[in-house]
Amino acid sequence: MIRDIEQIRSFFPYLQSADSGGRTLIYFDNAATTQKPRIVINAVSRWLVDANANVHRAVYGLAATATEHYEAGREAARALINAASKDEIVLTSGTTASINLLANVYGQRYIKPGDEILLSEGEHHSNLVPWQMLCERTGARLRYFPVGEDGQWDLEAAEKILAEGKVRMVSAAHISNVLGIVNPVGELTALAHRYGAHIHLDGAQGIVHAGIDVQSIPCDFYSFSGHKIYAMTGTGVLYGRRSLLETLPPWMGGGEMVDTVTYGKTTYADIPLRFEAGTPNFLAAATLRPAIDFATSVRIPQVHKNEEEMTEYLMRELNSIGGMRIIGSGGKKVPLISFNVEGVHHSDIATLLDKMGIAVRSGQMCSEPLLNKFGQTGAVRVSLAAYNTMRECEAFIAALHRVLKMLK
Ligand SMILES: Cc1ncc(COP(=O)(O)O)c(C=O)c1O
């Protein structure tokens, strides 16, 4: 049982560390990747010794142990999103890999010239470029439904496009990595299905701050990255509803994705291995289990309350700064806030904050079209995790005031 945030912090070696000046570092770039708890770090170093053999191939005990750990990672991912079966969980190297896989296999099977793929204007490059590439290859058309001034989706506009009857696939972020707003993915899923389209949700941020039950929000596909919820880098998931996933052809060919191979012809393995050619990043994927156990154990009222209070505090304090522009201030906000201050360059702010021991993201955040839409070339982003504290938020706001004094 988790008692409080301080106890959560004690599980993370990084949060116990200090810089050369003895300062405790403040890590506010959790949307990019989270720090790792000891339970994950220890599991990897242990498994490198006692479970390091290639998975799904050999009969000896060590290989069986490695396979058990890998499959336990898959089962943990299944349980996290309440998928009906472990077969619906394809293990990938991250959200980007999941979406590229999906765009390729879905495209091969379902997309023909003149079809449309519908995205929101608020997508990460990972949920835009693979679809753009697919359209270039197939002669399909990429369309976008608008995000309003306050960052919220315009579902009426989405419905108008869907009602034209050409959209085969809708793909949109559960929570944008710039706007930090929980999008109405249940409504969009219902709309897509009403007009006969399939829907994929990019859950890279949604899995962290909102969670999903793919049976109560029956999207066709859902992607997320393990490393953003405390697992090792090089881990990710593509969930696909069985009846649809089974209709899709493989993308990469190689070991493990086959049923039988002759010099002339290959037949393919069932889902999910059909989509997992070659040696997977099996030790990293196995960390999905301890990481998801940990992420689930910190989904407690104190953490929710702390996150809400920190979000409210940061929004209030940031809004009181002259020339402040918060990108995405409407709807249900999570502790992920992007901003600019008039007359000051975002990377100067981040560079000076770094000198003060505070890590924030700056730049385009892999969302160039969205930032351009808001008339910005980049922004500063703070994104918090379960281990961040109000004390750190106060230190960040005080540091930001000092930085702005220097830069203005
Ligand atoms: C909304 C969103 N989609 C996709 C990605 C890509 O994730 P990854 O780099 O883990 O593949 C990110 C990463 O920040 C993201 O925030």
Tab-separated table of C-alpha atoms and ligand atoms in Angstrom, residues 31-32 94-97 99 124 126-127 173 175-177 202 204-205 225 227-228 381, ligand 1:
chain	number	residue	atom	x	y	z
A	31	ALA	CA	5.690	13.353	-21.189
A	32	ALA	CA	8.911	12.531	-23.042
A	94	GLY	CA	6.932	2.332	-28.724
A	95	THR	CA	3.958	4.332	-29.932
A	96	THR	CA	5.807	5.407	-33.078
A	97	ALA	CA	6.524	1.800	-34.010
A	99	ILE	CA	1.469	3.480	-35.509
A	124	HIS	CA	2.152	14.268	-32.608
A	126	SER	CA	4.125	9.970	-34.896
A	127	ASN	CA	0.390	9.994	-35.511
A	173	ALA	CA	-4.633	11.391	-29.624
A	175	ILE	CA	-4.353	13.334	-24.817
A	176	SER	CA	-2.163	15.609	-26.953
A	177	ASN	CA	1.467	15.950	-25.868
A	202	ASP	CA	-2.788	7.366	-29.832
A	204	ALA	CA	1.049	7.757	-25.528
A	205	GLN	CA	-0.101	10.382	-23.005
A	225	SER	CA	4.729	3.502	-25.073
A	227	HIS	CA	8.768	3.987	-21.274
A	228	LYS	CA	6.275	6.770	-20.513
A	381	ARG	CA	6.388	22.340	-21.723
B	1	LIG	C1	0.889	11.908	-28.133
B	1	LIG	C2	2.158	11.187	-28.518
B	1	LIG	N1	2.149	10.335	-29.552
B	1	LIG	C3	3.232	9.650	-29.913
B	1	LIG	C4	4.427	9.790	-29.240
B	1	LIG	C5	5.609	8.993	-29.681
B	1	LIG	O1	6.017	8.105	-28.658
B	1	LIG	P1	7.374	7.298	-28.777
B	1	LIG	O2	8.445	8.323	-29.020
B	1	LIG	O3	7.511	6.617	-27.452
B	1	LIG	O4	7.261	6.359	-29.893
B	1	LIG	C6	4.508	10.679	-28.180
B	1	LIG	C7	5.784	10.921	-27.496
B	1	LIG	O5	5.973	11.890	-26.821
B	1	LIG	C8	3.338	11.391	-27.790
B	1	LIG	O6	3.353	12.224	-26.764
